[in-house]
Amino acid sequence: MTNPHYGEAEFLCYQVIKQVRERYGQSWDLPKTEFYKLCYIVDRRLQEEDIDIELSTHWYRYGGVLTTDAMNTGFYSLEEQTWGENAGSNVLIADGVEDSDFDTDEEVERAISEMSESVVDELGQGYGISVSQDYQYKEYAPDDFVRSLHEFRSFIQDIDEDDALNSEDYISGVDVGFKDIIGDSSPDKTGSSASSETNNRIRDHLDALLAEYPEDKYSQMEGLFLDWENLSWQMAKNGFYSRLQDFMESFWTTFSRVELRPKNNQHVPLSIRSQWNNQISDEMESFENEIQEKREVVLNNRRETNELDIISESYSDTARDLFDQPLQNE
């Protein structure tokens, strides 16, 4: 049987797995996400030493990752694994694969091996993906906006607050209730009121994102970003924290597919980049529909109150116009 042919890019990834297995053992957990991050970091550090092996990578929701569609991945295997409540894939070297299966320059091979060993020793010691992920965002985030978005996402995930609305406050047949978006958030009218301390921090994060958004670089998503920011603030003011987390993930996924990976990638073949670009209109339309659903909740559940008359009169095509209020009055 003829040995498969792999190049220097594959050798880097192979070395990361090999270093983890030699240092920590075959039973050591190497989740696929962690594997991607370690490979990305090794590659970036090699580039800093003017060694570019043309590894295909791009930036996505959780940081820099391998563009595996552009690689021959037969040198490793994925084993289904469960870590607590999370399920994923553990990365192992495929049976029978050895160093001799890779076509590499001797000096480059030595540099890859040494750098892989160094990164695995520093960041691969079983802390989970948070260490390598935070390192990536600190050292290699494409811009301040992406770095701040990661910080906001981490903060939202860690919020330990009860939602202000009970199940009976939701409107049957829709995912978001009328009061979820426009409900009065003052403590004496909402029962379980939103946390002032939590919301002050949310407001700080959102203000930073507004200030840092690079309109020229990410122009396609600017309008949807403004809608998302404004609706996110309304959810926070109403103590609607669980839905805020879901909305964050939805925006982050759409932004990653529309703006992040197409504009922040290296050595990705044109055919793959074309596939990404062909998906952009559908991704934006899907997120536009999600925002529209929240608008329709307001219009479809109007009540005979002065508050709603005012809202209906001022309703416009964007969530920002719908909920426009000076920040100092919020």
Tab-separated table of C-alpha atoms in Angstrom:
chain	number	residue	atom	x	y	z
A	1	MET	CA	0.000	0.000	0.000
A	2	THR	CA	1.378	3.402	-0.994
A	3	ASN	CA	1.863	5.827	1.850
A	4	PRO	CA	-0.266	8.984	1.638
A	5	HIS	CA	1.536	12.164	0.674
A	6	TYR	CA	1.352	15.077	3.081
A	7	GLY	CA	3.137	18.415	3.000
A	8	GLU	CA	4.578	20.852	5.525
A	9	ALA	CA	1.192	22.282	6.480
A	10	GLU	CA	-0.063	18.822	7.426
A	11	PHE	CA	3.234	18.105	9.187
A	12	LEU	CA	2.657	21.070	11.497
A	13	CYS	CA	-0.724	19.717	12.559
A	14	TYR	CA	0.694	16.214	12.897
A	15	GLN	CA	3.457	17.526	15.137
A	16	VAL	CA	0.960	19.262	17.423
A	17	ILE	CA	-0.879	15.982	17.979
A	18	LYS	CA	2.377	14.066	18.355
A	19	GLN	CA	3.744	16.517	20.934
A	20	VAL	CA	0.535	16.365	22.965
A	21	ARG	CA	0.511	12.550	22.889
A	22	GLU	CA	4.208	12.188	23.733
A	23	ARG	CA	4.018	14.705	26.559
A	24	TYR	CA	0.672	13.816	28.113
A	25	GLY	CA	-0.188	10.334	26.832
A	26	GLN	CA	-2.643	8.725	24.426
A	27	SER	CA	-5.528	9.089	26.877
A	28	TRP	CA	-5.019	12.856	27.173
A	29	ASP	CA	-7.913	14.961	25.891
A	30	LEU	CA	-7.160	16.982	22.753
A	31	PRO	CA	-10.532	18.380	21.649
A	32	LYS	CA	-10.754	19.332	17.991
A	33	THR	CA	-11.300	23.010	18.849
A	34	GLU	CA	-8.169	23.058	21.014
A	35	PHE	CA	-6.222	21.264	18.273
A	36	TYR	CA	-7.212	23.927	15.731
A	37	LYS	CA	-6.120	26.718	18.041
A	38	LEU	CA	-2.738	25.196	18.871
A	39	CYS	CA	-2.024	24.658	15.162
A	40	TYR	CA	-3.009	28.257	14.405
A	41	ILE	CA	-0.706	29.602	17.131
A	42	VAL	CA	2.249	27.462	15.997
A	43	ASP	CA	1.760	28.724	12.441
A	44	ARG	CA	1.602	32.377	13.487
A	45	ARG	CA	4.733	32.063	15.601
A	46	LEU	CA	6.561	30.456	12.691
A	47	GLN	CA	5.492	33.346	10.471
A	48	GLU	CA	6.986	35.714	13.015
A	49	GLU	CA	10.274	33.923	12.302
A	50	ASP	CA	9.738	34.308	8.539
A	51	ILE	CA	8.720	30.673	8.040
A	52	ASP	CA	5.484	30.417	6.087
A	53	ILE	CA	4.366	26.852	5.338
A	54	GLU	CA	1.113	28.086	3.753
A	55	LEU	CA	-1.220	26.528	6.292
A	56	SER	CA	-4.843	27.344	5.369
A	57	THR	CA	-6.509	29.191	8.241
A	58	HIS	CA	-9.314	31.638	8.859
A	59	TRP	CA	-10.880	33.517	11.752
A	60	TYR	CA	-14.241	32.321	13.013
A	61	ARG	CA	-16.415	32.663	16.106
A	62	TYR	CA	-13.969	31.208	18.607
A	63	GLY	CA	-10.732	32.445	17.074
A	64	GLY	CA	-8.295	31.317	14.416
A	65	VAL	CA	-9.000	27.842	13.031
A	66	LEU	CA	-7.784	25.440	10.354
A	67	THR	CA	-9.539	25.557	7.003
A	68	THR	CA	-9.720	21.776	6.878
A	69	ASP	CA	-11.495	21.723	3.496
A	70	ALA	CA	-8.180	22.887	2.008
A	71	MET	CA	-6.110	20.135	3.673
A	72	ASN	CA	-5.517	16.411	3.401
A	73	THR	CA	-6.667	15.400	6.896
A	74	GLY	CA	-6.117	11.663	6.571
A	75	PHE	CA	-3.193	11.735	9.022
A	76	TYR	CA	-5.484	12.175	12.037
A	77	SER	CA	-8.704	10.651	13.279
A	78	LEU	CA	-11.544	11.993	15.405
A	79	GLU	CA	-12.921	10.009	18.327
A	80	GLU	CA	-16.288	11.014	19.757
A	81	GLN	CA	-15.854	12.145	23.340
A	82	THR	CA	-17.899	13.694	26.146
A	83	TRP	CA	-16.522	16.253	28.577
A	84	GLY	CA	-19.068	16.905	31.315
A	85	GLU	CA	-22.141	18.268	29.544
A	86	ASN	CA	-20.221	18.934	26.321
A	87	ALA	CA	-19.780	16.465	23.472
A	88	GLY	CA	-17.067	16.739	20.868
A	89	SER	CA	-14.199	15.014	19.098
A	90	ASN	CA	-10.852	13.939	20.514
A	91	VAL	CA	-7.977	14.170	17.999
A	92	LEU	CA	-5.620	11.202	17.505
A	93	ILE	CA	-2.907	10.360	14.981
A	94	ALA	CA	-4.305	7.901	12.449
A	95	ASP	CA	-3.030	4.341	12.641
A	96	GLY	CA	0.219	3.758	10.797
A	97	VAL	CA	1.073	7.417	10.156
A	98	GLU	CA	4.738	8.308	10.760
A	99	ASP	CA	7.142	11.212	10.172
A	100	SER	CA	8.276	9.664	6.905
A	101	ASP	CA	4.786	10.136	5.418
A	102	PHE	CA	5.370	13.901	5.216
A	103	ASP	CA	7.326	15.702	2.516
A	104	THR	CA	9.189	18.443	4.371
A	105	ASP	CA	12.375	20.455	4.088
A	106	GLU	CA	14.804	19.364	6.800
A	107	GLU	CA	15.275	22.819	8.306
A	108	VAL	CA	11.585	23.620	8.150
A	109	GLU	CA	10.783	20.255	9.726
A	110	ARG	CA	13.103	21.038	12.624
A	111	ALA	CA	11.569	24.497	13.098
A	112	ILE	CA	8.032	23.087	13.064
A	113	SER	CA	8.910	20.374	15.586
A	114	GLU	CA	10.586	22.807	17.970
A	115	MET	CA	7.801	25.381	17.732
A	116	SER	CA	5.097	22.748	18.214
A	117	GLU	CA	6.857	21.456	21.302
A	118	SER	CA	7.146	24.978	22.701
A	119	VAL	CA	3.481	25.887	22.130
A	120	VAL	CA	2.184	22.565	23.470
A	121	ASP	CA	4.333	22.986	26.557
A	122	GLU	CA	3.059	26.531	27.107
A	123	LEU	CA	-0.615	26.274	26.157
A	124	GLY	CA	-1.525	22.604	25.815
A	125	GLN	CA	-1.474	21.553	29.442
A	126	GLY	CA	-5.126	20.637	29.755
A	127	TYR	CA	-6.674	23.913	30.859
A	128	GLY	CA	-9.421	23.628	28.262
A	129	ILE	CA	-9.841	25.864	25.238
A	130	SER	CA	-10.164	29.100	27.230
A	131	VAL	CA	-6.382	29.535	27.629
A	132	SER	CA	-5.480	29.113	23.951
A	133	GLN	CA	-8.612	31.003	22.909
A	134	ASP	CA	-7.872	33.995	25.111
A	135	TYR	CA	-4.258	33.925	23.923
A	136	GLN	CA	-5.402	34.023	20.297
A	137	TYR	CA	-7.711	36.958	20.873
A	138	LYS	CA	-5.059	38.859	22.797
A	139	GLU	CA	-2.253	38.298	20.283
A	140	TYR	CA	-3.917	37.766	16.917
A	141	ALA	CA	-7.444	39.216	16.871
A	142	PRO	CA	-7.982	40.931	13.496
A	143	ASP	CA	-9.034	44.224	15.129
A	144	ASP	CA	-10.189	45.810	18.388
A	145	PHE	CA	-13.848	45.299	17.518
A	146	VAL	CA	-13.442	41.522	17.223
A	147	ARG	CA	-11.471	41.449	20.463
A	148	SER	CA	-14.171	43.450	22.273
A	149	LEU	CA	-16.904	41.249	20.826
A	150	HIS	CA	-15.158	38.213	22.287
A	151	GLU	CA	-14.973	39.929	25.681
A	152	PHE	CA	-18.673	40.819	25.536
A	153	ARG	CA	-19.609	37.281	24.529
A	154	SER	CA	-17.590	35.889	27.454
A	155	PHE	CA	-19.321	38.302	29.827
A	156	ILE	CA	-22.792	37.399	28.539
A	157	GLN	CA	-22.064	33.686	28.935
A	158	ASP	CA	-21.134	34.192	32.580
A	159	ILE	CA	-24.207	36.219	33.566
A	160	ASP	CA	-25.931	34.559	36.504
A	161	GLU	CA	-29.223	36.429	36.607
A	162	ASP	CA	-32.823	35.242	36.598
A	163	ASP	CA	-34.930	36.355	33.652
A	164	ALA	CA	-37.402	39.060	34.606
A	165	LEU	CA	-40.264	37.360	32.723
A	166	ASN	CA	-42.176	34.232	33.653
A	167	SER	CA	-43.403	31.713	31.096
A	168	GLU	CA	-46.934	33.158	31.147
A	169	ASP	CA	-45.556	36.465	29.920
A	170	TYR	CA	-44.596	34.915	26.601
A	171	ILE	CA	-46.978	35.052	23.675
A	172	SER	CA	-47.971	31.671	22.293
A	173	GLY	CA	-46.557	30.800	18.891
A	174	VAL	CA	-43.626	33.211	18.874
A	175	ASP	CA	-40.172	33.003	20.393
A	176	VAL	CA	-40.179	36.477	21.933
A	177	GLY	CA	-42.989	38.115	23.833
A	178	PHE	CA	-44.263	41.670	23.529
A	179	LYS	CA	-42.952	42.690	26.930
A	180	ASP	CA	-39.616	40.993	26.157
A	181	ILE	CA	-38.766	43.877	23.860
A	182	ILE	CA	-40.671	46.960	24.975
A	183	GLY	CA	-41.685	46.120	28.538
A	184	ASP	CA	-41.236	48.740	31.220
A	185	SER	CA	-37.990	47.871	32.984
A	186	SER	CA	-38.389	50.048	36.066
A	187	PRO	CA	-37.952	48.015	39.304
A	188	ASP	CA	-41.407	48.843	40.712
A	189	LYS	CA	-43.293	47.548	37.636
A	190	THR	CA	-41.492	44.421	36.420
A	191	GLY	CA	-41.412	42.147	39.450
A	192	SER	CA	-38.013	40.513	39.027
A	193	SER	CA	-36.197	43.592	37.787
A	194	ALA	CA	-33.063	43.740	35.699
A	195	SER	CA	-29.772	44.076	37.551
A	196	SER	CA	-28.409	47.628	37.458
A	197	GLU	CA	-24.834	46.462	37.969
A	198	THR	CA	-25.088	43.852	35.203
A	199	ASN	CA	-26.743	46.284	32.825
A	200	ASN	CA	-24.195	48.992	33.481
A	201	ARG	CA	-21.501	46.575	32.380
A	202	ILE	CA	-23.526	45.505	29.359
A	203	ARG	CA	-23.938	49.162	28.397
A	204	ASP	CA	-20.175	49.684	28.691
A	205	HIS	CA	-19.501	46.707	26.416
A	206	LEU	CA	-22.046	47.869	23.845
A	207	ASP	CA	-20.671	51.415	23.873
A	208	ALA	CA	-17.182	50.051	23.224
A	209	LEU	CA	-18.475	47.972	20.309
A	210	LEU	CA	-20.249	50.987	18.827
A	211	ALA	CA	-17.089	53.067	19.078
A	212	GLU	CA	-14.819	50.383	17.629
A	213	TYR	CA	-16.917	49.034	14.771
A	214	PRO	CA	-14.818	49.465	11.579
A	215	GLU	CA	-17.439	50.634	9.055
A	216	ASP	CA	-15.087	50.512	6.078
A	217	LYS	CA	-13.840	46.990	6.795
A	218	TYR	CA	-17.161	45.384	7.768
A	219	SER	CA	-19.556	47.511	5.734
A	220	GLN	CA	-21.981	44.722	4.786
A	221	MET	CA	-22.981	44.028	8.393
A	222	GLU	CA	-23.022	47.589	9.720
A	223	GLY	CA	-26.796	48.028	9.583
A	224	LEU	CA	-27.497	44.616	11.100
A	225	PHE	CA	-24.905	45.286	13.782
A	226	LEU	CA	-26.675	48.496	14.802
A	227	ASP	CA	-30.017	46.677	14.919
A	228	TRP	CA	-28.503	43.888	16.998
A	229	GLU	CA	-26.842	46.332	19.406
A	230	ASN	CA	-30.044	48.243	20.024
A	231	LEU	CA	-32.244	45.177	20.474
A	232	SER	CA	-29.623	43.639	22.772
A	233	TRP	CA	-29.826	46.704	24.993
A	234	GLN	CA	-33.610	46.462	25.136
A	235	MET	CA	-33.351	42.820	26.206
A	236	ALA	CA	-30.864	43.744	28.915
A	237	LYS	CA	-33.020	46.590	30.239
A	238	ASN	CA	-35.887	44.144	30.624
A	239	GLY	CA	-33.753	41.503	32.330
A	240	PHE	CA	-34.162	39.191	29.362
A	241	TYR	CA	-30.736	37.585	29.787
A	242	SER	CA	-31.196	34.069	28.418
A	243	ARG	CA	-32.540	35.383	25.107
A	244	LEU	CA	-29.735	37.944	25.084
A	245	GLN	CA	-27.231	35.085	25.097
A	246	ASP	CA	-28.997	33.355	22.216
A	247	PHE	CA	-29.142	36.606	20.240
A	248	MET	CA	-25.414	37.122	20.853
A	249	GLU	CA	-24.585	33.684	19.430
A	250	SER	CA	-26.814	34.261	16.417
A	251	PHE	CA	-25.160	37.588	15.606
A	252	TRP	CA	-21.680	36.186	16.189
A	253	THR	CA	-22.317	33.312	13.770
A	254	THR	CA	-23.723	35.591	11.070
A	255	PHE	CA	-20.940	38.148	11.472
A	256	SER	CA	-18.329	35.389	11.292
A	257	ARG	CA	-19.720	34.058	8.012
A	258	VAL	CA	-20.452	37.397	6.367
A	259	GLU	CA	-17.461	39.484	7.434
A	260	LEU	CA	-14.946	37.675	9.611
A	261	ARG	CA	-13.760	34.656	7.675
A	262	PRO	CA	-13.946	36.224	4.179
A	263	LYS	CA	-11.768	39.148	5.283
A	264	ASN	CA	-9.438	37.395	7.733
A	265	ASN	CA	-7.941	34.261	6.193
A	266	GLN	CA	-4.601	32.992	4.925
A	267	HIS	CA	-3.774	30.564	2.112
A	268	VAL	CA	-7.410	29.596	1.580
A	269	PRO	CA	-8.044	28.441	-2.011
A	270	LEU	CA	-10.188	30.628	-4.236
A	271	SER	CA	-12.785	27.873	-4.618
A	272	ILE	CA	-13.467	27.838	-0.863
A	273	ARG	CA	-13.514	31.620	-0.589
A	274	SER	CA	-15.999	31.708	-3.455
A	275	GLN	CA	-18.246	29.276	-1.573
A	276	TRP	CA	-18.129	31.535	1.456
A	277	ASN	CA	-19.013	34.593	-0.622
A	278	ASN	CA	-21.920	32.778	-2.262
A	279	GLN	CA	-23.405	32.118	1.186
A	280	ILE	CA	-23.312	35.736	2.358
A	281	SER	CA	-26.684	36.881	1.027
A	282	ASP	CA	-28.496	33.909	2.598
A	283	GLU	CA	-26.756	34.447	5.939
A	284	MET	CA	-27.714	38.124	6.007
A	285	GLU	CA	-31.288	37.396	4.970
A	286	SER	CA	-31.639	34.831	7.753
A	287	PHE	CA	-30.458	37.297	10.391
A	288	GLU	CA	-32.619	40.066	8.935
A	289	ASN	CA	-35.596	37.726	9.352
A	290	GLU	CA	-34.661	37.108	12.973
A	291	ILE	CA	-34.665	40.840	13.643
A	292	GLN	CA	-37.912	41.256	11.721
A	293	GLU	CA	-39.573	38.624	13.896
A	294	LYS	CA	-38.869	40.781	16.920
A	295	ARG	CA	-40.341	43.818	15.167
A	296	GLU	CA	-43.464	41.886	14.213
A	297	VAL	CA	-43.995	40.953	17.854
A	298	VAL	CA	-44.394	44.650	18.581
A	299	LEU	CA	-46.792	45.301	15.689
A	300	ASN	CA	-48.834	42.123	16.054
A	301	ASN	CA	-49.448	42.603	19.774
A	302	ARG	CA	-50.459	46.238	19.980
A	303	ARG	CA	-52.660	47.165	22.903
A	304	GLU	CA	-54.839	50.182	23.472
A	305	THR	CA	-52.424	52.194	25.576
A	306	ASN	CA	-50.784	55.540	25.123
A	307	GLU	CA	-47.409	53.842	25.354
A	308	LEU	CA	-48.145	51.643	22.346
A	309	ASP	CA	-49.665	54.485	20.341
A	310	ILE	CA	-46.412	56.370	20.738
A	311	ILE	CA	-44.388	53.310	19.774
A	312	SER	CA	-46.474	52.537	16.697
A	313	GLU	CA	-46.197	56.136	15.485
A	314	SER	CA	-42.428	56.122	15.824
A	315	TYR	CA	-41.947	52.625	14.395
A	316	SER	CA	-39.470	52.573	11.492
A	317	ASP	CA	-37.508	50.195	9.326
A	318	THR	CA	-34.716	49.682	11.826
A	319	ALA	CA	-34.575	48.562	15.431
A	320	ARG	CA	-32.348	51.539	16.171
A	321	ASP	CA	-35.083	53.946	15.091
A	322	LEU	CA	-37.700	51.917	16.947
A	323	PHE	CA	-35.961	52.193	20.293
A	324	ASP	CA	-34.086	55.447	19.794
A	325	GLN	CA	-33.381	57.128	23.146
A	326	PRO	CA	-30.421	59.266	24.259
A	327	LEU	CA	-27.946	57.111	26.168
A	328	GLN	CA	-27.801	59.511	29.065
A	329	ASN	CA	-31.516	58.972	29.687
A	330	GLU	CA	-31.183	55.182	29.814
